[in-house]
XYZ file of C-alpha atoms in Angstrom:
770
model
C 40.774 18.223 -33.393
C 44.794 19.200 -34.530
C 46.414 17.448 -36.841
C 48.416 14.387 -35.920
C 51.598 15.514 -37.214
C 54.404 12.832 -38.433
C 58.178 13.570 -37.572
C 60.699 13.118 -40.604
C 64.525 13.091 -40.965
C 65.936 13.579 -44.400
C 69.820 12.085 -43.800
C 72.284 13.637 -46.313
C 71.958 17.930 -45.735
C 73.525 19.689 -42.778
C 73.006 23.016 -43.334
C 68.995 24.232 -42.958
C 67.154 24.860 -47.074
C 64.187 26.949 -47.150
C 61.041 25.108 -48.426
C 57.765 28.030 -49.003
C 59.891 30.454 -47.896
C 60.434 29.255 -44.597
C 63.911 27.544 -43.000
C 63.512 24.436 -42.187
C 65.203 22.897 -39.201
C 68.235 20.397 -38.648
C 69.672 18.365 -35.492
C 72.862 18.106 -34.398
C 73.698 15.588 -36.165
C 73.313 17.346 -39.695
C 69.497 15.533 -40.175
C 66.474 17.836 -41.515
C 63.848 17.507 -40.127
C 60.472 18.660 -41.114
C 56.705 18.118 -40.062
C 54.434 16.133 -42.957
C 50.195 16.006 -41.863
C 49.593 12.404 -41.906
C 46.037 11.758 -43.693
C 42.944 13.894 -42.019
C 40.426 11.807 -40.716
C 37.217 13.260 -39.454
C 36.677 10.390 -36.997
C 38.928 7.699 -34.872
C 38.097 4.687 -36.947
C 36.826 2.688 -33.963
C 35.239 5.162 -31.723
C 34.947 3.459 -28.325
C 31.012 3.774 -26.544
C 30.115 5.485 -23.470
C 29.572 1.915 -22.222
C 33.897 1.285 -23.445
C 34.317 4.248 -21.512
C 32.602 3.387 -18.363
C 33.557 -0.226 -18.336
C 37.233 0.814 -18.374
C 36.662 3.268 -15.031
C 35.169 -0.052 -13.603
C 38.134 -2.071 -14.408
C 40.417 1.221 -13.274
C 38.386 0.753 -9.644
C 38.558 -2.113 -9.772
C 40.338 -2.860 -6.206
C 37.457 -0.239 -4.731
C 33.920 -2.741 -6.416
C 35.942 -4.979 -4.726
C 36.877 -4.201 -1.261
C 32.884 -2.472 -1.017
C 31.717 -6.365 -2.407
C 34.139 -8.166 -0.037
C 32.067 -5.949 3.057
C 28.530 -6.709 1.883
C 29.761 -10.003 1.606
C 31.097 -10.324 5.565
C 27.697 -8.297 6.374
C 25.698 -11.163 4.489
C 27.709 -13.601 5.988
C 27.623 -12.501 9.941
C 24.258 -12.086 9.784
C 22.939 -15.604 8.734
C 24.399 -16.131 11.923
C 22.360 -13.914 13.936
C 18.739 -15.225 12.685
C 16.757 -17.608 13.706
C 16.575 -20.592 12.008
C 13.869 -21.210 9.732
C 12.218 -24.728 8.637
C 9.977 -24.933 6.044
C 7.411 -28.752 5.389
C 6.217 -29.515 1.714
C 2.873 -31.523 1.253
C 1.374 -31.910 -1.932
C -2.798 -32.182 -2.194
C -4.524 -33.092 -5.470
C -7.754 -31.498 -5.924
C -9.822 -32.170 -8.895
C -12.205 -29.656 -10.555
C -16.176 -30.934 -9.346
C -17.426 -33.507 -12.377
C -21.389 -35.054 -12.773
C -21.972 -37.905 -10.583
C -23.850 -41.107 -12.083
C -26.749 -39.881 -10.850
C -26.906 -36.519 -12.456
C -25.438 -34.892 -9.277
C -23.025 -32.606 -9.482
C -19.194 -32.789 -7.774
C -19.927 -29.263 -6.160
C -23.026 -28.493 -3.632
C -23.937 -25.645 -4.896
C -24.043 -26.989 -8.478
C -22.489 -24.340 -10.701
C -20.059 -24.568 -13.627
C -16.786 -23.754 -12.149
C -13.523 -23.644 -14.968
C -10.464 -25.483 -13.803
C -8.745 -22.288 -13.186
C -10.485 -20.948 -10.975
C -11.356 -23.708 -8.949
C -8.577 -23.786 -7.650
C -7.587 -20.412 -7.109
C -11.447 -20.566 -5.175
C -10.153 -22.950 -3.682
C -6.025 -21.891 -2.846
C -8.596 -18.710 -1.048
C -10.188 -20.651 1.178
C -7.423 -22.856 1.931
C -5.773 -18.921 2.936
C -9.607 -18.324 4.787
C -9.448 -17.812 8.489
C -12.514 -20.259 9.343
C -9.644 -23.117 7.883
C -6.928 -22.046 10.023
C -8.769 -21.623 12.974
C -10.099 -24.999 12.674
C -6.678 -26.087 12.098
C -5.106 -24.654 15.570
C -7.681 -26.269 17.260
C -7.388 -29.154 15.589
C -3.815 -29.292 16.743
C -4.448 -28.170 20.501
C -6.777 -30.855 20.586
C -4.056 -33.370 19.692
C -1.302 -31.875 21.412
C 0.589 -30.968 18.673
C 1.451 -27.724 19.172
C 5.064 -26.249 19.894
C 6.696 -25.978 22.896
C 9.540 -23.608 20.897
C 11.295 -20.551 21.764
C 13.305 -18.389 20.295
C 16.665 -17.918 21.822
C 18.022 -15.747 24.071
C 21.010 -13.669 23.245
C 21.944 -11.615 25.638
C 21.875 -15.033 27.592
C 23.779 -16.624 24.542
C 26.282 -13.755 25.040
C 26.933 -14.392 28.879
C 27.415 -17.340 28.294
C 29.873 -16.485 26.172
C 31.503 -14.544 28.768
C 31.430 -16.800 31.614
C 28.534 -14.478 33.633
C 25.581 -16.562 35.565
C 22.350 -17.248 33.404
C 18.795 -18.722 34.195
C 18.287 -22.077 33.295
C 15.290 -22.242 31.796
C 13.658 -25.893 30.453
C 11.712 -26.199 27.825
C 9.891 -28.980 28.223
C 7.871 -27.192 31.207
C 6.746 -24.230 29.027
C 3.336 -24.433 27.754
C 2.267 -24.752 23.880
C 2.401 -22.992 22.030
C 1.571 -21.489 18.194
C 4.768 -20.408 16.636
C 5.078 -17.416 14.241
C 4.714 -18.958 11.011
C 4.965 -18.147 7.363
C 1.815 -19.837 5.028
C 2.156 -20.279 1.175
C -0.048 -22.368 -0.864
C 1.076 -22.460 -4.517
C -1.507 -24.215 -7.217
C 0.504 -24.896 -10.337
C -0.852 -24.002 -13.734
C -2.166 -26.179 -15.773
C -2.780 -29.154 -13.465
C -4.890 -29.609 -10.195
C -1.935 -30.006 -7.941
C -2.013 -27.501 -5.018
C 1.116 -27.213 -2.561
C 1.656 -26.141 0.657
C 4.906 -24.673 2.435
C 4.865 -23.994 5.897
C 7.647 -21.905 7.322
C 8.615 -21.541 11.163
C 11.197 -22.041 13.712
C 9.842 -25.007 15.273
C 10.169 -28.406 11.903
C 7.847 -30.534 13.647
C 5.066 -27.699 13.837
C 5.998 -27.293 10.355
C 5.241 -30.484 9.489
C 1.834 -31.094 11.720
C 0.666 -27.507 10.701
C 0.725 -28.854 6.609
C -0.584 -32.256 7.229
C -3.349 -31.111 8.946
C -4.644 -28.052 7.185
C -5.053 -30.366 4.441
C -6.963 -32.861 6.552
C -8.822 -30.211 7.621
C -9.228 -28.592 4.218
C -10.696 -31.754 3.109
C -12.766 -32.053 5.547
C -14.207 -29.163 5.703
C -14.792 -29.678 2.128
C -17.158 -32.725 3.298
C -18.950 -30.916 5.675
C -20.053 -28.489 3.324
C -21.066 -30.819 1.032
C -23.032 -33.322 2.918
C -25.212 -30.529 4.517
C -25.731 -29.104 1.730
C -27.749 -32.567 0.189
C -29.315 -32.265 3.574
C -30.730 -29.066 3.400
C -30.928 -29.168 -0.903
C -33.044 -32.592 0.186
C -35.472 -30.942 2.514
C -36.169 -28.182 0.598
C -36.863 -30.591 -2.159
C -39.287 -32.375 -0.123
C -41.539 -29.945 1.752
C -41.647 -28.153 -2.670
C -42.579 -31.738 -2.828
C -45.191 -32.324 -1.000
C -47.042 -28.818 -1.620
C -46.632 -28.882 -5.990
C -48.392 -32.431 -5.379
C -51.816 -30.565 -3.872
C -51.446 -28.250 -5.987
C -51.737 -31.081 -8.985
C -54.688 -32.462 -8.020
C -56.146 -28.818 -7.777
C -55.941 -28.343 -11.068
C -56.572 -31.743 -12.705
C -60.527 -31.845 -10.702
C -61.115 -27.549 -11.502
C -60.025 -28.906 -15.700
C -62.247 -31.273 -15.918
C -65.138 -29.615 -13.795
C -65.213 -26.670 -16.458
C -65.026 -29.049 -19.918
C -68.189 -31.039 -18.537
C -69.936 -27.716 -17.654
C -68.745 -25.537 -20.781
C -69.942 -28.759 -23.062
C -66.383 -28.043 -24.826
C -65.261 -30.461 -27.737
C -61.988 -30.798 -28.383
C -59.736 -32.957 -31.214
C -56.990 -35.207 -30.127
C -54.201 -32.835 -30.688
C -56.520 -30.665 -27.592
C -58.607 -28.583 -30.489
C -62.006 -27.945 -30.605
C -63.910 -28.951 -33.514
C -65.941 -25.632 -34.587
C -62.375 -24.101 -33.953
C -61.407 -26.635 -36.850
C -63.822 -26.335 -39.245
C -63.676 -22.427 -39.280
C -59.632 -23.186 -40.023
C -60.986 -25.466 -43.132
C -63.726 -22.413 -44.525
C -60.560 -19.905 -43.983
C -58.331 -22.055 -45.921
C -60.831 -22.119 -48.343
C -62.279 -18.771 -48.725
C -57.726 -17.826 -49.245
C -57.936 -20.122 -52.025
C -61.335 -19.229 -53.603
C -60.120 -15.638 -52.970
C -56.976 -16.374 -54.734
C -57.959 -17.628 -57.400
C -60.663 -14.778 -58.518
C -58.287 -12.290 -58.290
C -55.970 -14.254 -61.065
C -58.784 -14.182 -63.263
C -60.668 -10.625 -62.823
C -56.148 -9.687 -63.736
C -57.204 -11.937 -67.096
C -60.148 -10.129 -67.713
C -58.767 -6.698 -67.326
C -56.446 -7.284 -69.181
C -58.313 -8.713 -71.785
C -60.784 -5.978 -71.777
C -58.270 -2.888 -71.781
C -56.302 -4.229 -74.860
C -56.205 -5.875 -78.180
C -57.111 -9.376 -77.867
C -53.985 -10.533 -80.021
C -52.365 -8.892 -76.668
C -54.242 -11.599 -74.288
C -51.432 -13.955 -73.286
C -54.448 -17.027 -73.749
C -54.997 -15.919 -77.482
C -51.433 -15.752 -77.599
C -50.462 -19.151 -75.588
C -53.499 -21.341 -78.069
C -52.278 -23.572 -80.702
C -56.077 -23.307 -82.776
C -54.801 -19.882 -82.828
C -51.251 -20.002 -83.633
C -52.354 -22.574 -86.791
C -54.605 -20.041 -88.128
C -52.489 -17.248 -87.756
C -49.417 -19.626 -89.644
C -52.354 -20.898 -92.331
C -53.293 -16.754 -93.492
C -49.402 -15.954 -93.529
C -48.942 -18.632 -96.286
C -52.135 -18.163 -98.043
C -51.341 -14.035 -97.975
C -47.150 -15.670 -99.098
C -49.177 -17.780 -102.008
C -51.374 -15.005 -103.354
C -48.250 -12.062 -103.492
C -46.549 -14.543 -105.415
C -49.734 -15.637 -107.989
C -50.441 -11.540 -108.440
C -47.089 -10.519 -109.689
C -47.685 -12.775 -112.443
C -51.230 -13.191 -112.927
C -54.362 -10.739 -112.535
C -56.991 -10.428 -110.141
C -59.633 -11.972 -111.651
C -57.528 -15.561 -112.479
C -59.232 -17.558 -111.032
C -55.770 -19.070 -108.902
C -55.849 -15.555 -106.986
C -59.623 -15.607 -106.846
C -59.186 -18.820 -104.955
C -56.532 -18.158 -101.840
C -58.908 -14.665 -101.378
C -61.330 -16.725 -100.570
C -59.410 -19.208 -98.015
C -57.955 -16.064 -96.594
C -61.584 -14.794 -96.201
C -62.310 -18.370 -94.536
C -59.288 -18.931 -92.471
C -59.730 -15.110 -90.775
C -63.181 -15.782 -90.110
C -61.936 -18.727 -88.014
C -59.883 -17.137 -86.575
C -61.436 -14.542 -85.512
C -64.930 -17.171 -84.212
C -61.835 -18.860 -82.206
C -60.311 -15.865 -80.351
C -63.826 -14.119 -79.408
C -64.897 -17.773 -77.862
C -61.431 -17.173 -75.878
C -62.810 -13.890 -74.700
C -66.812 -15.116 -73.656
C -64.726 -18.576 -71.434
C -62.490 -15.692 -69.263
C -65.265 -13.792 -68.819
C -67.248 -17.039 -67.280
C -64.180 -18.165 -65.466
C -64.471 -14.696 -63.002
C -68.214 -14.668 -62.749
C -67.959 -18.436 -61.456
C -64.513 -17.834 -59.748
C -66.248 -14.305 -58.061
C -69.901 -16.097 -56.974
C -67.554 -18.622 -54.922
C -65.532 -16.628 -52.942
C -69.360 -15.297 -51.667
C -70.866 -18.031 -50.918
C -67.679 -19.143 -48.869
C -67.753 -15.604 -47.034
C -70.805 -16.492 -46.458
C -70.126 -19.739 -44.843
C -67.175 -18.228 -43.007
C -68.941 -15.947 -41.038
C -71.628 -17.352 -39.908
C -68.779 -20.414 -38.735
C -67.147 -16.979 -37.348
C -69.909 -16.564 -35.004
C -70.287 -19.835 -33.749
C -66.535 -19.862 -32.626
C -66.743 -16.998 -31.394
C -69.225 -17.757 -28.817
C -67.485 -20.725 -27.335
C -64.163 -18.322 -27.329
C -64.115 -17.055 -23.697
C -64.987 -20.992 -22.739
C -61.997 -22.092 -24.547
C -59.915 -19.585 -23.003
C -60.679 -20.400 -19.430
C -60.212 -24.061 -20.368
C -56.350 -23.468 -22.091
C -56.091 -21.354 -18.476
C -56.862 -24.081 -16.316
C -54.890 -26.671 -18.720
C -51.558 -24.885 -18.636
C -51.670 -24.828 -14.517
C -52.107 -28.495 -14.539
C -49.584 -29.022 -17.468
C -46.931 -26.717 -15.714
C -47.419 -28.274 -11.956
C -47.646 -31.708 -13.806
C -43.933 -30.734 -14.796
C -42.432 -29.224 -12.063
C -44.465 -32.057 -9.437
C -41.848 -34.857 -11.938
C -38.639 -33.028 -11.913
C -39.206 -32.115 -7.745
C -39.161 -35.801 -7.318
C -36.802 -36.999 -9.741
C -34.465 -34.154 -7.965
C -34.960 -35.785 -4.881
C -34.160 -39.458 -5.367
C -31.235 -38.230 -6.756
C -29.718 -36.431 -3.743
C -31.063 -39.788 -1.844
C -28.899 -41.698 -3.625
C -26.220 -39.597 -4.517
C -25.415 -38.368 -0.122
C -25.054 -42.229 0.314
C -22.494 -42.652 -2.066
C -20.714 -38.928 -0.830
C -16.939 -39.053 -2.602
C -14.425 -36.530 -1.778
C -12.577 -34.439 -5.240
C -9.197 -34.221 -3.530
C -6.521 -36.174 -1.956
C -2.962 -35.877 -0.403
C -0.197 -36.561 -2.724
C 3.080 -35.923 -0.952
C 1.892 -35.673 3.256
C 4.706 -33.399 4.828
C 7.600 -34.331 7.021
C 9.922 -32.940 9.698
C 12.625 -31.454 7.959
C 16.527 -31.921 9.562
C 17.974 -28.971 7.827
C 16.499 -25.282 8.314
C 15.448 -23.464 5.389
C 16.804 -20.218 6.024
C 18.979 -18.190 7.069
C 21.283 -19.612 4.478
C 25.166 -18.695 4.394
C 25.736 -19.286 0.612
C 22.970 -17.504 -0.438
C 23.049 -14.222 1.884
C 27.003 -13.969 1.014
C 25.443 -14.243 -2.974
C 23.065 -11.609 -2.163
C 25.610 -9.253 0.059
C 28.255 -9.818 -2.669
C 25.764 -8.516 -5.085
C 24.547 -5.925 -3.690
C 28.060 -4.808 -2.605
C 29.328 -4.942 -6.437
C 26.145 -2.554 -7.692
C 27.053 -0.516 -4.477
C 30.881 -0.408 -5.858
C 30.477 0.007 -9.138
C 27.797 3.421 -7.980
C 30.343 4.499 -5.628
C 32.971 4.394 -8.864
C 30.474 6.658 -11.412
C 29.251 8.511 -8.986
C 32.671 9.748 -7.648
C 34.067 9.801 -11.693
C 31.350 12.557 -12.829
C 30.996 14.357 -9.077
C 35.089 14.939 -9.779
C 35.150 18.125 -12.395
C 39.258 18.078 -12.399
C 40.994 16.806 -16.328
C 42.143 14.418 -15.820
C 42.797 12.325 -19.658
C 44.194 12.966 -22.864
C 40.726 14.939 -25.355
C 38.993 16.162 -22.776
C 40.402 19.619 -22.531
C 39.509 19.663 -26.394
C 35.590 19.083 -25.960
C 34.944 21.360 -22.657
C 37.069 24.371 -23.800
C 36.456 23.858 -27.630
C 40.828 24.524 -28.762
C 42.840 22.037 -30.146
C 45.436 19.661 -27.778
C 48.701 20.688 -28.654
C 49.962 17.456 -26.621
C 50.252 15.672 -23.554
C 53.100 14.568 -20.694
C 52.909 11.787 -18.391
C 53.617 12.400 -14.832
C 57.560 11.583 -14.506
C 56.893 9.220 -11.748
C 54.346 7.008 -13.449
C 56.882 5.519 -16.501
C 60.976 4.592 -16.265
C 63.224 7.082 -18.226
C 64.857 5.451 -20.497
C 69.041 5.234 -20.024
C 70.473 8.357 -20.904
C 72.613 9.014 -24.333
C 74.820 11.907 -22.828
C 75.789 12.461 -19.203
C 72.760 13.914 -16.944
C 74.255 18.000 -17.046
C 75.283 18.303 -12.624
C 72.933 21.247 -11.557
C 74.866 23.780 -8.770
C 73.525 23.815 -5.521
C 72.195 27.232 -6.567
C 69.481 25.332 -8.737
C 68.206 23.123 -6.008
C 65.053 24.585 -4.346
C 64.469 24.950 -0.883
C 62.598 21.985 0.925
C 59.926 24.618 1.222
C 59.936 25.176 -1.979
C 59.806 21.623 -3.322
C 56.430 20.160 -2.143
C 55.136 23.649 -4.659
C 56.771 22.192 -7.742
C 55.375 19.158 -8.341
C 57.363 18.781 -11.417
C 60.757 19.223 -9.612
C 63.436 17.020 -11.774
C 61.253 17.309 -15.837
C 62.285 21.115 -15.696
C 65.500 20.208 -17.905
C 64.501 16.722 -18.928
C 64.169 17.827 -23.142
C 68.457 17.631 -22.230
C 69.139 15.657 -19.429
C 67.495 12.494 -21.269
C 66.761 13.576 -24.369
C 65.806 9.401 -24.969
C 63.112 9.513 -22.227
C 59.398 9.252 -23.102
C 58.617 13.012 -21.367
C 61.326 14.381 -23.880
C 59.298 12.690 -26.481
C 56.567 14.083 -25.777
C 57.248 17.956 -25.120
C 59.011 17.355 -29.152
C 55.662 16.256 -29.968
C 53.785 19.297 -28.434
C 56.475 21.315 -30.254
C 55.765 19.689 -33.649
C 51.772 20.856 -33.202
C 52.697 24.257 -31.823
C 54.622 24.824 -34.705
C 52.364 23.249 -36.800
C 49.394 25.000 -35.519
C 48.857 28.004 -38.136
C 48.858 26.654 -41.320
C 52.761 27.596 -41.707
C 52.669 30.834 -40.609
C 54.469 29.477 -37.578
C 54.863 31.958 -34.089
C 57.173 33.893 -33.130
C 55.902 35.063 -29.629
C 54.283 32.865 -27.518
C 53.434 32.762 -23.931
C 52.733 29.697 -21.841
C 50.141 30.231 -18.628
C 47.749 28.257 -16.629
C 44.659 29.106 -14.927
C 45.998 27.942 -11.133
C 49.675 27.047 -9.241
C 51.969 24.136 -9.525
C 49.832 23.004 -13.113
C 53.707 22.953 -15.153
C 53.742 26.131 -17.247
C 57.553 26.750 -16.351
C 58.383 23.443 -17.223
C 56.726 23.397 -20.128
C 58.097 26.742 -21.830
C 61.817 25.645 -20.537
C 61.442 22.234 -22.705
C 59.866 23.672 -25.209
C 62.626 26.224 -25.378
C 65.087 23.422 -25.013
C 63.320 21.540 -27.782
C 63.519 24.326 -30.048
C 67.565 24.753 -29.474
C 67.537 20.893 -30.742
C 66.919 22.217 -34.547
C 68.708 25.247 -34.453
C 66.363 27.621 -33.617
C 67.015 30.352 -31.304
C 65.177 31.346 -28.307
C 64.620 32.894 -26.001
C 63.058 32.357 -22.256
C 61.554 35.614 -21.038
C 60.469 35.088 -16.861
C 57.800 36.923 -16.293
C 56.662 36.137 -13.790
C 57.833 38.618 -11.473
C 56.533 37.371 -8.279
C 57.252 33.950 -8.252
C 60.187 33.647 -10.423
C 61.109 30.449 -11.268
C 63.532 29.975 -15.179
C 66.727 31.831 -12.816
C 66.429 28.366 -10.955
C 65.767 25.882 -13.646
C 69.318 27.294 -16.063
C 71.887 28.359 -12.780
C 71.888 32.359 -13.693
C 71.781 35.338 -11.193
C 68.131 37.202 -10.681
C 69.708 40.121 -9.802
C 68.957 41.776 -13.115
C 66.004 41.025 -15.530
C 63.085 41.691 -16.816
C 62.247 44.751 -14.754
C 65.552 46.156 -14.803
C 64.284 46.681 -18.878
C 61.638 48.133 -18.457
C 62.331 50.964 -16.075
C 66.144 51.682 -17.761
C 65.381 54.292 -20.453
C 68.308 53.345 -22.496
C 68.217 52.898 -26.342
C 66.880 49.050 -26.169
C 67.958 49.367 -30.279
C 71.523 49.361 -30.217
C 71.986 47.552 -26.782
C 73.978 44.527 -27.913
C 72.173 41.256 -27.218
C 74.065 40.537 -24.573
C 72.959 43.756 -22.275
C 69.078 42.577 -22.848
C 69.591 38.522 -22.865
C 72.170 35.760 -20.618
C 73.248 32.336 -22.526
C 72.327 28.981 -20.437
C 74.379 26.131 -21.190
C 72.035 24.998 -23.603
C 73.317 26.155 -27.118
C 71.012 28.198 -29.134
C 68.714 28.665 -25.470
C 69.268 31.869 -23.408
C 67.213 33.479 -20.705
C 66.393 36.701 -19.583
C 65.492 36.168 -15.787
C 62.311 38.492 -13.486
C 65.296 40.319 -11.851
C 64.219 41.790 -8.826
C 60.590 41.974 -7.572
C 58.491 45.716 -7.597
C 55.211 46.428 -6.804
C 54.637 48.574 -9.588
C 54.652 45.234 -11.944
C 51.371 45.953 -13.860
C 52.454 48.981 -14.697
C 55.949 47.850 -16.174
C 53.631 45.200 -17.926
C 51.412 47.809 -19.919
C 53.848 50.231 -20.880
C 55.350 50.603 -24.269
C 59.026 50.070 -23.767
C 57.601 46.356 -23.008
C 56.330 46.690 -26.688
C 59.580 47.103 -27.745
C 61.509 45.381 -25.702
C 59.871 42.052 -27.684
C 60.297 43.689 -30.932
C 63.545 43.644 -30.010
C 63.736 40.439 -29.241
C 62.080 38.978 -32.150
C 64.778 40.391 -34.132
C 67.297 38.597 -33.122
C 65.560 35.066 -32.108
C 63.625 32.346 -34.283
C 60.855 32.175 -31.357
C 60.341 33.570 -27.970
C 58.671 32.016 -25.034
C 57.200 34.043 -22.263
C 56.481 32.337 -18.905
C 54.093 34.083 -17.380
C 52.149 33.720 -13.853
C 48.742 32.184 -13.260
C 46.107 34.335 -15.344
C 43.026 33.214 -12.716
C 44.549 35.478 -10.144
C 47.243 38.040 -11.615
C 46.168 39.918 -14.957
C 50.214 40.352 -16.164
C 49.449 37.077 -18.218
C 46.382 39.306 -19.718
C 48.611 42.351 -20.054
C 52.023 39.746 -21.996
C 49.241 38.108 -24.739
C 48.249 41.135 -26.447
C 51.912 41.209 -27.816
C 52.076 37.390 -28.418
C 51.978 35.723 -31.359
C 49.791 33.084 -28.964
C 48.819 31.679 -25.756
C 48.846 28.310 -24.671
C 47.319 26.964 -21.309
C 48.797 24.319 -19.391
C 46.372 22.468 -17.495
C 47.690 19.181 -14.851
C 45.421 16.704 -14.996
C 43.931 15.697 -11.819
C 44.162 19.171 -10.358
C 43.051 21.781 -12.944
C 39.271 21.313 -12.741
C 37.497 21.798 -16.040
C 35.350 24.960 -14.625
C 38.822 27.113 -13.821
C 39.919 26.238 -17.325
C 37.463 27.112 -19.464
C 37.737 30.755 -16.926
C 40.952 31.003 -18.144
C 40.199 30.312 -22.150
C 37.424 32.519 -21.811
C 39.001 35.140 -20.400
C 41.354 35.238 -23.479
C 38.808 35.049 -25.770
C 37.459 38.430 -24.704
C 40.953 39.619 -24.848
C 41.393 39.039 -28.370
C 44.404 36.389 -27.292
C 44.309 33.582 -30.267
C 44.476 30.544 -27.996
C 47.246 27.852 -29.859
C 46.327 25.195 -27.279
C 46.480 22.997 -24.428
C 48.878 21.143 -23.082
C 47.827 18.078 -20.723
C 50.633 17.712 -18.328
C 51.067 15.033 -15.329
C 49.493 12.714 -17.178
C 49.446 9.398 -14.922
C 49.834 6.194 -17.478
C 49.309 3.881 -14.535
C 46.216 5.483 -13.609
C 44.258 3.756 -16.307
C 41.577 7.079 -16.648
C 39.162 7.236 -19.561
C 40.693 8.258 -22.651
C 37.409 11.126 -23.560
C 37.359 10.470 -27.597
C 35.319 13.995 -27.733
C 37.834 15.525 -28.576
C 38.059 14.058 -31.986
C 34.269 15.568 -32.696
C 36.434 19.107 -32.240
C 37.289 22.102 -35.657
C 38.917 25.047 -34.602
C 37.659 27.887 -36.068
C 38.201 29.047 -39.803
């Protein structure tokens, strides 16, 4: 984004002074002006989000949104008066989950366990079943509570409103019927409450249907449970008789077999022989374990030294012998160090050691013999028990087949006895429970006929229409804004064209011009365009605004634009500027004239060249004749270097501002511009003027701007807000780039301040190429 510039006045200087090799301009009061760049910031501090842009757009088109919302609200209100009134009746029902009764029976006829949440949903689905609805309709028919309501005949209503004859119909004479209705059942969470809602055009029918639905549902539940209890009782009675006969038969068979087989049983129903076998088996197991343990001890004693046997190690007497031997040997060692082996004390100690060692050896051998004897006794006992076990097993095996059949008969008797007892208990419980049958449902609030219709609701329909209208209006505004591809606000051209935006010129009809500080220059009648041409020039009355109303905002806008142009080349001020546009009517001539006036105000000698030979404009603006001009200079062969400047251009009423009209039209305009004489002419003008501004025709349809652009230091592209499309502007810029013509930037002309068009800040992201 081009850096903003600040215009500063330095009072007290009457002459233009050089600065960095360039002359600084001064105004008519002798004040010296220079342009100082502000601190450059990569992005604005308060950059608005796209959401804020959309809000600003919606606010600027609020009247469209309001109009659509009002129309939608009116449609919603109109629908209220053409819809049939619907009345809603409500009834609430409490449905408790089935609980176990005092007689041990479940409240549910099937006795199934159901969670409360799923139970309520099941009951709601039951109330929505076709079977229950048919019962309700039949009950209403029997009670003569069907509706005689008929929807209103709107054709007859219009006829009555227009005074036309209509056939009268007595609604009481019409046969009763079921009107169109809607039912809604709601089971509230964490409660046992179900709400019944019935909507129909007949208020009495809505209430009757809701109450009848609750009554019939309760009665159907009772009928279902009673039928289930009756069927259960009948089935249990039949099964009870069959089980009683089976039990008696099985008991007789068991007793007869027990007598014939001679089987004897203990109190726990085990046979005597089998009990004896179990005892022998236990004793045999113990004997085998004892023998294995003693055999292990014997094998350890025989396989290793006697000192390693646990019984030897743990023997207290042997331990005492070992301690005694140790003490005697220590005493012998002490005596041997003092005396010879023939000394009597030494001989006596040796005799004591020999005697103790003999006693130790005898005791150790006795332990080994005792281990062997204990093992042999355990082995003998095991053999005897094993022989007894085999004999008893033979006896038990003889009675095994008899005991097996006996057990089968016994289990049959036990099973029949248990089944018979359980069925007998259930039969008694069912008989008692059926006598005390109660319902787990009750009506909390019966439905009453409503006095006012539930719908249509005028406020609700208006609110719906208003909401839909607001959404539709916002959609239309946003969609229209995105479909419109014209450049409408500052910041859009840098974003789409990737070139700086040199300035923004407001539309003259969007602002009040300031009071002029000098009398306006009266243009002669020759300056005024014919009525047919006024429509083609949207900037009529603004072409000389910088001269005619110097203190106006428009004049300041052109001066601000000039500041951006002068500082656009980092000190290398362009001397030949080409002003063009994509299409006609975008304000290039107005821009060129006001830029020239602004330069003349700061003591720059400026030349305006009207290169639009097909539709010239500048001679009208400055009240000059167009009988001679650029076309004549290009056709002539005179020496341009020696010609006086008055023969090449004409001065205007504005000091330091000269104009070269286009001259008479010709068929070979492009040939004239391609000639070397055009380049020579510009070289002469550069030596005479500080700045040369060339006003060219639109470049998308005419090639003159592209031809002259090669001779200029830079081109300025003028776009009109709300008219120039981004595609046209981009095409014009691309052609300049392809021709190698440097584009200094764009000028947005005719921006309507009152339109509140979104200001797109994408331009802050633009960085001109190095």
